[in-house]
Short mmCIF file of C-alpha atoms and ligand atoms in Angstrom, two decimals:
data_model
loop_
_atom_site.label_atom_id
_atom_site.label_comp_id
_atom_site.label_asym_id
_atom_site.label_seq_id
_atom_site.Cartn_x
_atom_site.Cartn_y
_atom_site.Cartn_z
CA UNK A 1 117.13 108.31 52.16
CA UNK A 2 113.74 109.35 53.54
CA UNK A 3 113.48 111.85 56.36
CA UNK A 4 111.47 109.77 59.14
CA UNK A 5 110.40 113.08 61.08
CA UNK A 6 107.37 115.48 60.80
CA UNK A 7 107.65 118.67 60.72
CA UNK A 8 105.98 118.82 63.98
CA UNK A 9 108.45 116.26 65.20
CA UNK A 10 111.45 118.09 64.15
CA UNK A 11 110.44 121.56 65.70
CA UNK A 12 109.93 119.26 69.18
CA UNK A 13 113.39 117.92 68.27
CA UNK A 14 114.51 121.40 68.47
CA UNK A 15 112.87 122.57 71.63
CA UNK A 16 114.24 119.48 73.69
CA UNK A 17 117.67 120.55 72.64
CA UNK A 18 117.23 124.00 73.00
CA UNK A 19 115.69 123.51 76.45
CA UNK A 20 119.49 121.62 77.31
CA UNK A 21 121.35 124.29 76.17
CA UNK A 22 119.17 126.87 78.66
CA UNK A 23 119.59 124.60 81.05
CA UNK A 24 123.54 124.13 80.79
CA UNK A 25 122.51 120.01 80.45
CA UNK A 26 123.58 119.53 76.74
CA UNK A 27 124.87 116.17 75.73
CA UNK A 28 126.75 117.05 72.09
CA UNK A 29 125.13 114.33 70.36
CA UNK A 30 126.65 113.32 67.21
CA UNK A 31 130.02 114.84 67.49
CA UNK A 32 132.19 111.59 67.48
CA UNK A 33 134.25 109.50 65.33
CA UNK A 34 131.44 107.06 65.24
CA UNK A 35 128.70 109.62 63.62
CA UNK A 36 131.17 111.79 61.05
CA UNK A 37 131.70 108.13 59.23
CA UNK A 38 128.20 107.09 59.60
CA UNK A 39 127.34 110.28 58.04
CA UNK A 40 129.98 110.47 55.10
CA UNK A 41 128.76 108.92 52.24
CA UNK A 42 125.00 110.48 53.13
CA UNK A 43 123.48 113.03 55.09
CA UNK A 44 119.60 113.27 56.23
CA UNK A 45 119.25 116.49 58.55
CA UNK A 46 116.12 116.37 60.57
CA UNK A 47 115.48 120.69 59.80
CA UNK A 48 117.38 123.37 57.69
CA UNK A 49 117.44 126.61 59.15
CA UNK A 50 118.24 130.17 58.04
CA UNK A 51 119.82 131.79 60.83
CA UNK A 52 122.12 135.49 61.32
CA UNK A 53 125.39 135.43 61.05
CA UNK A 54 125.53 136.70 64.26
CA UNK A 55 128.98 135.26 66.76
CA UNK A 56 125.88 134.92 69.20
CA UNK A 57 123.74 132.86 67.39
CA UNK A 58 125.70 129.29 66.82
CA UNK A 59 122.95 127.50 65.51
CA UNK A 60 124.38 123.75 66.15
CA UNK A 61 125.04 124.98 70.02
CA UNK A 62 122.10 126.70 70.78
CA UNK A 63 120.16 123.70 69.94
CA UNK A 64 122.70 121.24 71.46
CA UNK A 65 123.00 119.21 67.87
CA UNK A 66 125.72 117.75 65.80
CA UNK A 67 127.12 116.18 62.43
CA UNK A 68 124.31 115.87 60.12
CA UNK A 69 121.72 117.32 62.51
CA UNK A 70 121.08 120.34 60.83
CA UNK A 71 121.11 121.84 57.42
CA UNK A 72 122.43 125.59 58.08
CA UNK A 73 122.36 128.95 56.12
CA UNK A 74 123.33 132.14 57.71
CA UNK A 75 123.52 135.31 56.60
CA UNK A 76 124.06 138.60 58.64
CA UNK A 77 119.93 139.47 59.41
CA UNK A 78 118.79 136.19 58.18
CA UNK A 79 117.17 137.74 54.61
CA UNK A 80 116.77 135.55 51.36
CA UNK A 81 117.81 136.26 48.23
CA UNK A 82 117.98 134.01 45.34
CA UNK A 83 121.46 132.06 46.54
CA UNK A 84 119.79 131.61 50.12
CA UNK A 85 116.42 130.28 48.62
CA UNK A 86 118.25 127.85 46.61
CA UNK A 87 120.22 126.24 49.70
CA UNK A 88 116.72 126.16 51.42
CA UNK A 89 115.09 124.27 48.31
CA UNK A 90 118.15 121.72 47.99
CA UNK A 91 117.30 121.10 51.59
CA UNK A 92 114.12 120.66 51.20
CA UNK A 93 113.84 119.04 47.65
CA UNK A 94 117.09 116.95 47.52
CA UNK A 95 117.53 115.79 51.43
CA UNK A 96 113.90 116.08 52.26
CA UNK A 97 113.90 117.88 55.19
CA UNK A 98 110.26 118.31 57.31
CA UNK A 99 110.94 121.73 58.55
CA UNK A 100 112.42 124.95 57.51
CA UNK A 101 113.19 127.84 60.22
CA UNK A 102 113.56 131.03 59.74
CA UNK A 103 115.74 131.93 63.30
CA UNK A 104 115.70 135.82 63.99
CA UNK A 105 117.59 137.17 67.35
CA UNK A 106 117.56 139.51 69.79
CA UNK A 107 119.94 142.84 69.63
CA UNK A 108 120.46 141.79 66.00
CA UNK A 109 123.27 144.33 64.73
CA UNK A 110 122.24 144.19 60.91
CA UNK A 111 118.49 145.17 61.97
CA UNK A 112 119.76 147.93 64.13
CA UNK A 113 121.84 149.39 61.28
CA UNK A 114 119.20 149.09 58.78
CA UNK A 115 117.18 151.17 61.56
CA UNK A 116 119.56 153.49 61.60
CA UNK A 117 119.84 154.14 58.54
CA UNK A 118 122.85 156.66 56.79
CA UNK A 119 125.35 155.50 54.38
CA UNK A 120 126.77 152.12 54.26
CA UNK A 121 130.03 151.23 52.50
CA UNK A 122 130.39 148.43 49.97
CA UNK A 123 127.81 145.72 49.33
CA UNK A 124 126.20 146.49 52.85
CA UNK A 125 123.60 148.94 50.97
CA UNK A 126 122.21 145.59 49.29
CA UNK A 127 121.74 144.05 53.06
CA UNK A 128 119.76 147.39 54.39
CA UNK A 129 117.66 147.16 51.19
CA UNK A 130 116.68 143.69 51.63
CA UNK A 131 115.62 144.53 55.03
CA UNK A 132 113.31 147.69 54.12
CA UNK A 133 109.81 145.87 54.02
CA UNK A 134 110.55 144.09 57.82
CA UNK A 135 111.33 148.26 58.71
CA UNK A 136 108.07 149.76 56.75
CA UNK A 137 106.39 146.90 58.67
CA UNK A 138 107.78 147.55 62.26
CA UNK A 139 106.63 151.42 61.75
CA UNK A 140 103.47 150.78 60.95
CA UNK A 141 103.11 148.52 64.50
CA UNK A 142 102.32 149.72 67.75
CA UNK A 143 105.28 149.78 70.79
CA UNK A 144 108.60 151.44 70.93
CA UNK A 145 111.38 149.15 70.14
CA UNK A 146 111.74 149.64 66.86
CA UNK A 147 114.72 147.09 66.27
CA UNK A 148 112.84 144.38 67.99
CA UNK A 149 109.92 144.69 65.90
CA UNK A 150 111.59 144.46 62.85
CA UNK A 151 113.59 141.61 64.21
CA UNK A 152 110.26 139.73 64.07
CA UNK A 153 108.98 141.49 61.42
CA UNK A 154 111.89 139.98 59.01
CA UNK A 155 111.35 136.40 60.15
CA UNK A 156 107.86 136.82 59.37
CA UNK A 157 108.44 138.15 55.86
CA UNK A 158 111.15 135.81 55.50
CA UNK A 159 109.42 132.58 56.02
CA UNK A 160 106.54 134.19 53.79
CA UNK A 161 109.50 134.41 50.95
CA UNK A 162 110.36 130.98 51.41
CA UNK A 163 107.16 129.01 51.23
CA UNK A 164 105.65 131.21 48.37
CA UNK A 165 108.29 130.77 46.39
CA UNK A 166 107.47 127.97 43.62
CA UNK A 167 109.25 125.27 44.74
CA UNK A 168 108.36 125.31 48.21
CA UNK A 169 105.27 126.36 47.74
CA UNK A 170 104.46 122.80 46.03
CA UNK A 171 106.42 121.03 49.00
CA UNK A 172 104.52 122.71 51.32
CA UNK A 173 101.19 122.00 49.52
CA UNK A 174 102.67 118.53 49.16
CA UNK A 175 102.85 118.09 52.85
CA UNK A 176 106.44 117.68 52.55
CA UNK A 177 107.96 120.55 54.44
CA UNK A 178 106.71 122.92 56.77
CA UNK A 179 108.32 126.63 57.22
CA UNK A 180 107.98 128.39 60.47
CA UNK A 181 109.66 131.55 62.25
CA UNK A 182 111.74 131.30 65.39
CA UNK A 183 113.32 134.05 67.72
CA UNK A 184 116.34 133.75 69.97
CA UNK A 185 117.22 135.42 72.92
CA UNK A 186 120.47 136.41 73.20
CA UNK A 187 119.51 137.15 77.22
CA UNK A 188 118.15 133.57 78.09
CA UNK A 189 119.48 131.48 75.00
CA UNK A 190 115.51 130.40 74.75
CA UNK A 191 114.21 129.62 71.17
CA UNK A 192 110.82 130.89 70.70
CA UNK A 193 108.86 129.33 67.96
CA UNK A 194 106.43 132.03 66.37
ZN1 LIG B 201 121.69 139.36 63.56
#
């Protein structure tokens, strides 16, 4: 089943439904009986997106969609590794998806730790590692709030991950998929596209 959005279409997709949920108008499309057996033996999400794991940051509400809407990965500070990547490219190469966004947040705990710094138990060392680069960038950058700047910093470096990596980097060429950052306010609930 082909996708019948653009890329462009699906990031305006996005933006009417985030504007709902700012607005406290959403509708909950797609949440019936009626789509979850429509849907079952197929699914054709208009956008994947690689989002924090975040309580705050509930992807399908935030953008006011619903069954088979929305292709989701999340992982606390929204990083990619090679498990991520290959959700993203099954997205993008098996259910043809037009867009892929890379959703960073405001206040995001995993950025503030890796700021931080000191020792982290476990596997969380492997999380602060992944986002060093987004932290060497943000100190290099004018302005004070370090966290903040790294927030964006990560999305940035993120989506660069994602569409230079060889698969995507065809689909992009392709014109099949397009791969854009995106930054939530945990204050207003806006989506910003970047
Ligand atoms: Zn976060």
């Amino acid at each position: 089943m082909a996708n019948l959005l653009t890329g462009r279409e699906a990031i305006t997709k996005l933006q009417e439904g985030n504007k709902r949920f700012t607005e406290d108008k959403r509708v909950h499309p797609h949440q019936g009986v009626d789509r979850r057996l429509e849907v079952m033996k197929g699914q054709t999400p208009f956008a994947a997106i690689l989002g924090c794991s975040d309580s705050r940051v509930p992807l399908k509400i935030i953008f006011d969609q619903g069954i088979g809407d929305l292709f989701v990965v999340r992982v606390a500070g929204n990083v990619v590794d090679d498990i991520v990547l290959a959700s993203i490219e099954y997205a993008a190469e098996h259910l043809n998806v037009p867009l892929i966004v890379v959703l960073g947040h405001q206040n995001c705990g995993a950025v503030q730790a890796a700021v931080q710094g000191g020792h982290a138990p476990g596997h969380i060392p492997a999380l602060m590692d992944a986002l060093q680069p987004a932290l060497e960038e943000a100190r290099t950058q004018a302005g004070d709030d370090l966290v903040e700047k790294a927030v964006r910093a990560n999305v940035r470096l993120t989506a660069d991950a994602i569409r230079n990596s060889s698969l995507l980097s065809q689909l992009t060429r392709d014109g099949r998929v397009e791969v854009v950052g995106a930054y939530y306010s945990l204050e207003t609930g806006r989506v910003d596209f970047l």
